[in-house]
CSV table of C-alpha atoms in Angstrom, one decimal:
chain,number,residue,atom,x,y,z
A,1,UNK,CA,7.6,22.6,23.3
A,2,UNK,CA,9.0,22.4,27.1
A,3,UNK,CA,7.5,18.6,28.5
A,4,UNK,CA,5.6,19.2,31.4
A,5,UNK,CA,6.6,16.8,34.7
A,6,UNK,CA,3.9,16.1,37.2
A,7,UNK,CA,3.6,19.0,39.9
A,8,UNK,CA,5.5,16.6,42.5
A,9,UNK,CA,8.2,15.3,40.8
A,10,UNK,CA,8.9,19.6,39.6
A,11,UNK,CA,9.2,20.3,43.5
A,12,UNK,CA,11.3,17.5,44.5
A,13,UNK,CA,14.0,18.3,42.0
A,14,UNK,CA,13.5,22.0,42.7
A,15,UNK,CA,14.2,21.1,46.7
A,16,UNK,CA,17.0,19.2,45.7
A,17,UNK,CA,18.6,22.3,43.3
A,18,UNK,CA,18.1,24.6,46.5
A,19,UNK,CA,20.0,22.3,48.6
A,20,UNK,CA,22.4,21.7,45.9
A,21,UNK,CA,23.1,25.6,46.1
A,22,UNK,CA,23.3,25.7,49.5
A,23,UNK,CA,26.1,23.6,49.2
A,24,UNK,CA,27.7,25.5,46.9
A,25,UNK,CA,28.0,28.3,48.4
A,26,UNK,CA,29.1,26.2,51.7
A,27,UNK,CA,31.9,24.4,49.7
A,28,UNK,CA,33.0,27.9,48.1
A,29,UNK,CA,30.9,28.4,45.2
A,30,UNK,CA,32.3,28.4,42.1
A,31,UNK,CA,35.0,25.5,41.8
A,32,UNK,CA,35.2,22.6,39.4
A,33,UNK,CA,32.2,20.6,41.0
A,34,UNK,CA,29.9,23.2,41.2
A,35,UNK,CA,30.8,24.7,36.8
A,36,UNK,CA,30.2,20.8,35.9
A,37,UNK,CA,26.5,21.1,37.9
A,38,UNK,CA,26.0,23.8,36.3
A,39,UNK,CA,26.9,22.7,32.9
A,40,UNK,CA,24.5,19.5,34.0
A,41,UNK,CA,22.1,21.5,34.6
A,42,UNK,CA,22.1,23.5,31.6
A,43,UNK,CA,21.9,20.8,29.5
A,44,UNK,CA,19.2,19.3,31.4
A,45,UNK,CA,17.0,22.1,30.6
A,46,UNK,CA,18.2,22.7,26.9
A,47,UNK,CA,16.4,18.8,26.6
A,48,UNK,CA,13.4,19.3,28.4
A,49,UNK,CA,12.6,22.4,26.8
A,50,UNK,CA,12.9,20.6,23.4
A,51,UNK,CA,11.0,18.0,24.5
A,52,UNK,CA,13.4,15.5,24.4
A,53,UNK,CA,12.4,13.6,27.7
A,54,UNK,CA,9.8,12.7,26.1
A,55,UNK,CA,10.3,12.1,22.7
A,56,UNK,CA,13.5,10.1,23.7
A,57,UNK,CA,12.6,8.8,27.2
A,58,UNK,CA,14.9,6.1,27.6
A,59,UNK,CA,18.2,7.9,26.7
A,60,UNK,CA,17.4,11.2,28.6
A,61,UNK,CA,16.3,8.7,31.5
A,62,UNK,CA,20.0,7.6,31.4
A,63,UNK,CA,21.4,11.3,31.4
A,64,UNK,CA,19.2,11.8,34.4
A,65,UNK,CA,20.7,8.9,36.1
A,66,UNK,CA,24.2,10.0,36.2
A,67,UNK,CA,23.0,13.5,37.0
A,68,UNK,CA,20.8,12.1,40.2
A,69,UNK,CA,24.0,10.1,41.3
A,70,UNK,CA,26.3,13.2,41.2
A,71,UNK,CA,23.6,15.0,43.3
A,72,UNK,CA,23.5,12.6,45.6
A,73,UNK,CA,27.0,12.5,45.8
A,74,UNK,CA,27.5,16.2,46.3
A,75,UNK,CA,25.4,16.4,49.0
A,76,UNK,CA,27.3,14.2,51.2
A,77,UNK,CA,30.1,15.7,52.3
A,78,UNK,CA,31.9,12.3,52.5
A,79,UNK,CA,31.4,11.4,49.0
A,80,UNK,CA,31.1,15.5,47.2
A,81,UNK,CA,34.7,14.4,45.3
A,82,UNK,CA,33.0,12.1,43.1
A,83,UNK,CA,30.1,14.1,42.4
A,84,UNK,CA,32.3,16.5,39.6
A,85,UNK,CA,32.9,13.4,37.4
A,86,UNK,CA,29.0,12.4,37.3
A,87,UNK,CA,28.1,15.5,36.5
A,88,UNK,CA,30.7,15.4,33.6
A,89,UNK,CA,28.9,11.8,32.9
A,90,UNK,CA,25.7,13.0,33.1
A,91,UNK,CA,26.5,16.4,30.7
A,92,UNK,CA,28.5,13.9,28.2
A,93,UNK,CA,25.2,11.9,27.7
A,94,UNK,CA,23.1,15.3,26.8
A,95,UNK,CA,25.4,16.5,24.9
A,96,UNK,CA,24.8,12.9,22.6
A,97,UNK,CA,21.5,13.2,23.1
A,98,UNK,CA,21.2,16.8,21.7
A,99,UNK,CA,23.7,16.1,18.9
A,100,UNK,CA,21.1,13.2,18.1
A,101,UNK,CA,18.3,14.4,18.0
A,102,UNK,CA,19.4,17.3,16.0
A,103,UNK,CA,20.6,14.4,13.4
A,104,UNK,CA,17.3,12.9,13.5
A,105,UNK,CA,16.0,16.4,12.6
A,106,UNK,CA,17.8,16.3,9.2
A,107,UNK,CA,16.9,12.8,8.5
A,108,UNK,CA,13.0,13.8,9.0
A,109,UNK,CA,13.2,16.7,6.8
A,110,UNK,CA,14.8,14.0,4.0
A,111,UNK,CA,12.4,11.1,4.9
A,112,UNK,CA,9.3,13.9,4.4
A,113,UNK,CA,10.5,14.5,1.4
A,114,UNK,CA,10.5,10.9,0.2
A,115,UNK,CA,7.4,11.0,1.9
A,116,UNK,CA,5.8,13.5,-0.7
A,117,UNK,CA,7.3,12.1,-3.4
A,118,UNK,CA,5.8,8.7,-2.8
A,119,UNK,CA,2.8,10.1,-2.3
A,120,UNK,CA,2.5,12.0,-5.1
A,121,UNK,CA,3.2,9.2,-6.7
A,122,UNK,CA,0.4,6.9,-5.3
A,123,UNK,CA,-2.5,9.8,-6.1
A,124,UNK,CA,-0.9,9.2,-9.6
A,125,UNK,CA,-1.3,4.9,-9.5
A,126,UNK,CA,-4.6,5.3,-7.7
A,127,UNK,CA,-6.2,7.9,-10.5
A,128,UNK,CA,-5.0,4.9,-13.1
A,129,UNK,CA,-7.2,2.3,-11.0
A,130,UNK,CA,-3.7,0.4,-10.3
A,131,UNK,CA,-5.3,-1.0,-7.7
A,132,UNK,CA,-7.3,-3.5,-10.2
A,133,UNK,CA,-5.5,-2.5,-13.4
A,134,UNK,CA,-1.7,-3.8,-12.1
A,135,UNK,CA,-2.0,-5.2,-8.2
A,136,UNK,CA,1.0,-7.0,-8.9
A,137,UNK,CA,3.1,-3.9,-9.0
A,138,UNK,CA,0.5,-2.1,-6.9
A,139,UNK,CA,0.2,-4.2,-3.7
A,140,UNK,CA,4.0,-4.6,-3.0
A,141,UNK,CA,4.5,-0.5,-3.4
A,142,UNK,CA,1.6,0.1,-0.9
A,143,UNK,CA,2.5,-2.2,1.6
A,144,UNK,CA,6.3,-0.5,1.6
A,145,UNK,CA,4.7,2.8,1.8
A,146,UNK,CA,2.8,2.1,4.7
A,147,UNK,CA,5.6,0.5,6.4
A,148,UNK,CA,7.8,3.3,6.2
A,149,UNK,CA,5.0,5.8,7.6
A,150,UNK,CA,5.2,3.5,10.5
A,151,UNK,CA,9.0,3.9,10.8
A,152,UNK,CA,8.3,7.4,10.6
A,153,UNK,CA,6.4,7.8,13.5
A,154,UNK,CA,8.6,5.8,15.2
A,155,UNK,CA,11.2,8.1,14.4
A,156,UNK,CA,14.7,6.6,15.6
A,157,UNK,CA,17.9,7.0,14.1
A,158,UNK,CA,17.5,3.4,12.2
A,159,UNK,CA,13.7,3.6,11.3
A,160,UNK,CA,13.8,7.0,9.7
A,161,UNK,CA,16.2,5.3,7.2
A,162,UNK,CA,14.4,2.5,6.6
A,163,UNK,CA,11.7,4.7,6.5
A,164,UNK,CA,13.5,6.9,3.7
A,165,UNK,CA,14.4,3.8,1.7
A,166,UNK,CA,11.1,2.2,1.7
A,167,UNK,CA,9.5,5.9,1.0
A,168,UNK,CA,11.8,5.2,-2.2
A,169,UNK,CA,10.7,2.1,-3.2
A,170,UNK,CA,6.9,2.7,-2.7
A,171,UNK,CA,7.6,5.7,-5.1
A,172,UNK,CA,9.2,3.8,-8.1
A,173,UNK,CA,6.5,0.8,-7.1
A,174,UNK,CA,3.7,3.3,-7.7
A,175,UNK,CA,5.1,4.8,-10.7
A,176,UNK,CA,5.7,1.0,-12.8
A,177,UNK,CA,1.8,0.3,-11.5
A,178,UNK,CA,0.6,3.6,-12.7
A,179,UNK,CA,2.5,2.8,-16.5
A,180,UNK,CA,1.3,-0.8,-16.9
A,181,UNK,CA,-2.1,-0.2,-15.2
A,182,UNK,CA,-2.4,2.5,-18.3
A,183,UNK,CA,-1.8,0.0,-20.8
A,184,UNK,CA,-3.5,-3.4,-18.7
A,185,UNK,CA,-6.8,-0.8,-18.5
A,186,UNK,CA,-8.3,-1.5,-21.9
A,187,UNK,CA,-7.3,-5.9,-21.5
A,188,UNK,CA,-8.7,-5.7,-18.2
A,189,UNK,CA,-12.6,-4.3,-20.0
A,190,UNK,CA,-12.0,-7.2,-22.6
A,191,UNK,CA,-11.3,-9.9,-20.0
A,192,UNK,CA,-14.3,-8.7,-18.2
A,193,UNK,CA,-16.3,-8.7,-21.3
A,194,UNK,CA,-15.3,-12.2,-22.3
A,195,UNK,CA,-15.9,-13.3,-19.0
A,196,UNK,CA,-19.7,-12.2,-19.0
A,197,UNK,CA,-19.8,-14.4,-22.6
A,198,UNK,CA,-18.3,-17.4,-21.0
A,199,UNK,CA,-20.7,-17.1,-17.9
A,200,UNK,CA,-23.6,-17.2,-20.2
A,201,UNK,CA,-22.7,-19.9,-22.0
A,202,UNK,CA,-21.6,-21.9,-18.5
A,203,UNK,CA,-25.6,-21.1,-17.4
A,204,UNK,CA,-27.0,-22.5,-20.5
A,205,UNK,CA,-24.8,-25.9,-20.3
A,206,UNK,CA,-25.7,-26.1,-16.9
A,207,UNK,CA,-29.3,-25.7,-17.1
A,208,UNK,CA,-29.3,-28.4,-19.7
A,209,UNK,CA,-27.7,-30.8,-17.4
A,210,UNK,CA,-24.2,-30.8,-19.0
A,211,UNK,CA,-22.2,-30.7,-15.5
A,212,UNK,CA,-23.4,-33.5,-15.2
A,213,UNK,CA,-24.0,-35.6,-18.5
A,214,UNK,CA,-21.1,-33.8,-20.4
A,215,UNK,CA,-18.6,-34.0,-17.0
A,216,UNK,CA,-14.8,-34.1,-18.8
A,217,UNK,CA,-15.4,-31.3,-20.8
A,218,UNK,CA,-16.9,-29.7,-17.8
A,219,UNK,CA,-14.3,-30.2,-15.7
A,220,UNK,CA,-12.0,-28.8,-18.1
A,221,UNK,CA,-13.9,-25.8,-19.0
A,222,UNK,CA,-14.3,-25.2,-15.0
A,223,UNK,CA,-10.4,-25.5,-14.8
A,224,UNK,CA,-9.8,-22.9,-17.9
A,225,UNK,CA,-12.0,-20.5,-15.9
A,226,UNK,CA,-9.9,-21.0,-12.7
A,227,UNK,CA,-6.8,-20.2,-14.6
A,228,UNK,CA,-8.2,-17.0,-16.0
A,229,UNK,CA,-9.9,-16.3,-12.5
A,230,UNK,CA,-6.2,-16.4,-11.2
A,231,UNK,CA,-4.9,-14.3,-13.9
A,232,UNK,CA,-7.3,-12.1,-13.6
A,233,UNK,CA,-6.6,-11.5,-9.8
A,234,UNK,CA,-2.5,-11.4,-10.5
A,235,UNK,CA,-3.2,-8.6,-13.4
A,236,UNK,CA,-2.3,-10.9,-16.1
A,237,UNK,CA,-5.9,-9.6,-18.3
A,238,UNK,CA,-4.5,-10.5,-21.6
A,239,UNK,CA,-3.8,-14.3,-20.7
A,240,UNK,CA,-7.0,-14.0,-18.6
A,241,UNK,CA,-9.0,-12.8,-21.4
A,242,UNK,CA,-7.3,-15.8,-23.8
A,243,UNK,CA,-8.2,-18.5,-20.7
A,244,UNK,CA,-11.8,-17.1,-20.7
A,245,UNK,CA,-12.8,-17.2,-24.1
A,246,UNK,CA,-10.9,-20.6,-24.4
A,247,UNK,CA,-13.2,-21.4,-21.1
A,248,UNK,CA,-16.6,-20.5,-23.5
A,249,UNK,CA,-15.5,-22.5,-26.7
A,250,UNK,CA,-15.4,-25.5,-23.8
A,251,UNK,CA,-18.8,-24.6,-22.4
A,252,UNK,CA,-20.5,-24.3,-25.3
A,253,UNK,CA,-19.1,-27.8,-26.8
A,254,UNK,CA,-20.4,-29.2,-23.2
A,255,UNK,CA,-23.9,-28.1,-24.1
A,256,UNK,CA,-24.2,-28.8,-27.7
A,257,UNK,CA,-23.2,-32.2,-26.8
A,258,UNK,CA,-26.1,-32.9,-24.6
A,259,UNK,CA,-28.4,-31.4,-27.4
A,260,UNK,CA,-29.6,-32.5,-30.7
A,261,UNK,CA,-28.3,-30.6,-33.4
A,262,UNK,CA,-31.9,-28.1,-33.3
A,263,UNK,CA,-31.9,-27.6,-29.8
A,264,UNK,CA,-28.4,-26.8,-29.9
A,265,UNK,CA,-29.0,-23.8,-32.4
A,266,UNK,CA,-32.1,-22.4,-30.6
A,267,UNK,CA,-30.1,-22.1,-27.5
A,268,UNK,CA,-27.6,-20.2,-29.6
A,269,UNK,CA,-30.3,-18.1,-30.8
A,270,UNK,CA,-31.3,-17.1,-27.5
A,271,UNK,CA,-27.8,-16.7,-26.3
A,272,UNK,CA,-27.0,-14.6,-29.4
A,273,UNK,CA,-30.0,-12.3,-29.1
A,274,UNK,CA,-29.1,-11.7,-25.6
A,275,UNK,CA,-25.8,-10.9,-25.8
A,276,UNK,CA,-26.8,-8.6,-28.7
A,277,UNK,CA,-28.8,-6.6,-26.5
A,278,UNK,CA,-25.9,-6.1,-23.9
A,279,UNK,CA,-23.2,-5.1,-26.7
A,280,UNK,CA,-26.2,-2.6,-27.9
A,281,UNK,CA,-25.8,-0.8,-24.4
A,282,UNK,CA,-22.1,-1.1,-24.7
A,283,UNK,CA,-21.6,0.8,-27.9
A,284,UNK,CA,-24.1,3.4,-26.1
A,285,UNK,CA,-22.1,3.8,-23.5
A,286,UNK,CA,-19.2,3.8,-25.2
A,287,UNK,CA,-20.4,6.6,-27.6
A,288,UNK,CA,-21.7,8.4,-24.5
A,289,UNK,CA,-17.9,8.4,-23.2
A,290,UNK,CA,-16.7,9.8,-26.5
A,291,UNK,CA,-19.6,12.6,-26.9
A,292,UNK,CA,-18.7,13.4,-23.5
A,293,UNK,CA,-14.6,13.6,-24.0
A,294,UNK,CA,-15.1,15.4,-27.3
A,295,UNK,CA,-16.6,18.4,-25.6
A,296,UNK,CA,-13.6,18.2,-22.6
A,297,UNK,CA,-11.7,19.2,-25.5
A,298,UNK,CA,-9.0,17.7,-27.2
A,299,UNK,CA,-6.3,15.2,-25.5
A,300,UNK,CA,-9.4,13.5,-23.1
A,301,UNK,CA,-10.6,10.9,-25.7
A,302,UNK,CA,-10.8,7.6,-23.8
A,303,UNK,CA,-7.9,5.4,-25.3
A,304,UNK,CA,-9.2,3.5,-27.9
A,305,UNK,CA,-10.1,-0.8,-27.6
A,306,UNK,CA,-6.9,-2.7,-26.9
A,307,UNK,CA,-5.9,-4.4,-30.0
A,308,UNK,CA,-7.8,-8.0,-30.4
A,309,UNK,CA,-10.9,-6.6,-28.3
A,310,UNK,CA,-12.8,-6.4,-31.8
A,311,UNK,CA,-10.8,-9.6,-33.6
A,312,UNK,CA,-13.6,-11.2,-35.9
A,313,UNK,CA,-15.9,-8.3,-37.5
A,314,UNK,CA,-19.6,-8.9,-38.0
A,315,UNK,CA,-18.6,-12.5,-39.6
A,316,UNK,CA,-22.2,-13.0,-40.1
A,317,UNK,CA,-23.7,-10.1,-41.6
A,318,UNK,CA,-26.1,-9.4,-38.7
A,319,UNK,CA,-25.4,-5.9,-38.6
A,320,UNK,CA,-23.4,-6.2,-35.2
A,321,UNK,CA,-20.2,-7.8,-33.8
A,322,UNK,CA,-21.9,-10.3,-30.7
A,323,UNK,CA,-21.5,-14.0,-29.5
A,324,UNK,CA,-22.4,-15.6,-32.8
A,325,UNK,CA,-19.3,-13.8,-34.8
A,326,UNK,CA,-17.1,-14.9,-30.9
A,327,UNK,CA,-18.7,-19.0,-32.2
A,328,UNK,CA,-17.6,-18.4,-35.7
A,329,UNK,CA,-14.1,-17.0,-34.6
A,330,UNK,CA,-13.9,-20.4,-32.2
A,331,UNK,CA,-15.6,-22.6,-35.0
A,332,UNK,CA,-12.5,-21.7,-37.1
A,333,UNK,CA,-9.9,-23.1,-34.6
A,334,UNK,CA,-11.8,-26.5,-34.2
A,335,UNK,CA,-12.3,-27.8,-30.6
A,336,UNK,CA,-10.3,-27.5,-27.6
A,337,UNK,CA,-6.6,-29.5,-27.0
A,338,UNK,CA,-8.3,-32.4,-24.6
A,339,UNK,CA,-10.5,-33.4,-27.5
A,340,UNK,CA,-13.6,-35.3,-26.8
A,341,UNK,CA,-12.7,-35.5,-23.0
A,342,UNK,CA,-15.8,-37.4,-22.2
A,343,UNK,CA,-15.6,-40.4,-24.5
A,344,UNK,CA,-19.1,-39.2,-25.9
């Protein structure tokens, strides 16, 4: 589209074009001064009415410059000989100008290309919840995606490339999240799973005063969590998952030594008859998820439980895989590495 100028800056330059016509005619018309105006001139307008004044201000601002000198100088007679090689300045620099900017127009149509591809790309990571499922591959691939739409608008020579490469890596950044968040889908459930059973158990030894009376195995228990927390946040779910249930066997030896032995068991009752109830809703929802893919037709089955998530069977014949099979799987590999941290 042809850039608009304000109304008085378009009738100064027109009052100066008259005059410089008048003086054309006055010096003979058509020599060598007046074809390089006009060639100027020509230019000129082949720029404004692509809207390159605007879109590349500073170097058409140049262009201008040279052109505004060699009016000035043809228009006093004194000084009209230099005025030819201005002109030829100021044509030279419109000429580069249009050359780049039709350039720029070919790296655009490359870089929007990129563009689609990376975003394509991201719909793809962001329908596999790579956002939570793999941040590690993820985050970097948005954050060079959204650079390079940045150099894009700013659309200069150099930022349309670095828009184009970063377009690039965003894309293959998008496609390794949207792979690993497939797989790290399924440990990321677990983890959270495990990590509900470890929060129960931290309640109950904290209710019963083990932060404070059972402190070293506590404060080892609270550091296991931490390391999961961190693994959980960096997309490592299967370390986080290990941490977490490593984290529960800690708690739970926290509580049951501030308990007699009977105490002890009736809060595993109570922890075992909760944690019952929640894996009962689980196995509903779960079979709701299947019903539900099964008439989607075939090839929409939910993947199936990573393998480990179901690692110890009903161990203790209760009719259903909850905490007290998780104890008797943790029973099996005696307590944790620090031992009997507390001395008691």
């Amino acid at each position: 589209k042809k850039s608009r100028k304000p109304r008085e800056e378009e009738e100064e330059e027109e009052e100066e074009e008259e005059e410089e016509e008048k003086e054309t005619k006055r010096a003979g018309g058509g020599g060598p001064t007046a074809q390089a105006r006009e060639e100027a001139l020509a230019l000129q307008r082949e720029c404004e009415e692509k809207g390159l004044d605007k879109k590349y201000k500073e170097d058409f601002d140049r262009a201008m410059g040279r052109a505004k000198k060699a009016r000035a100088y043809f228009l006093d007679a004194d000084t009209r000989s230099k005025a030819k090689n201005y002109y030829k300045r100021a044509s030279n620099e419109f000429k580069t100008l249009l050359a780049n900017a039709e350039e720029a127009a070919g790296k655009t149509a490359a870089v929007e290309k990129a563009k689609k591809l990376a975003t394509t790309a991201k719909a793809k990571a962001d329908k596999a919840e790579a956002k939570v499922n793999a941040p590690d591959y993820y985050e970097p691939a948005v954050e060079a995606y959204e650079e390079a739409l940045a150099q894009l608008e700013e659309a200069s020579a150099s930022s349309l490339s670095d828009a184009k490469r970063n377009f690039t890596d965003a894309r293959e950044g998008f496609e390794d999240a949207a792979l690993i968040a497939k797989e790290n889908k399924q440990y990321r459930i677990l983890a959270e799973q495990l990590k509900e059973k470890m929060e129960s158990y931290k309640a109950r030894a904290m209710e019963k005063g083990a932060d404070a009376k059972a402190l070293g195995r506590w404060q080892q228990a609270e550091s296991m969590e931490l390391t999961a927390n961190a693994a959980m946040a960096s997309g490592e779910f299967q370390q986080a998952g290990g941490q977490y249930t490593q984290a529960a066997q800690t708690y739970t030896e926290a509580l049951k030594s501030v308990l007699d032995e009977a105490a002890f068991q009736a809060e595993l009752a109570k922890i075992k008859e909760e944690q019952k109830a929640a894996d009962v809703e689980s196995a509903r929802r779960r079979k709701e998820e299947l019903e539900l893919a099964a008439r989607t037709g075939p090839g929409r089955l939910p993947p199936p439980p990573p393998p480990g998530s179901t690692p110890c069977s009903d161990l203790d014949d209760s009719g259903i895989v909850d905490v007290s099979d998780l104890l008797a799987l943790l029973a099996a590999y005696g307590t944790s590495d620090g031992g009997d941290a507390d001395g008691d």
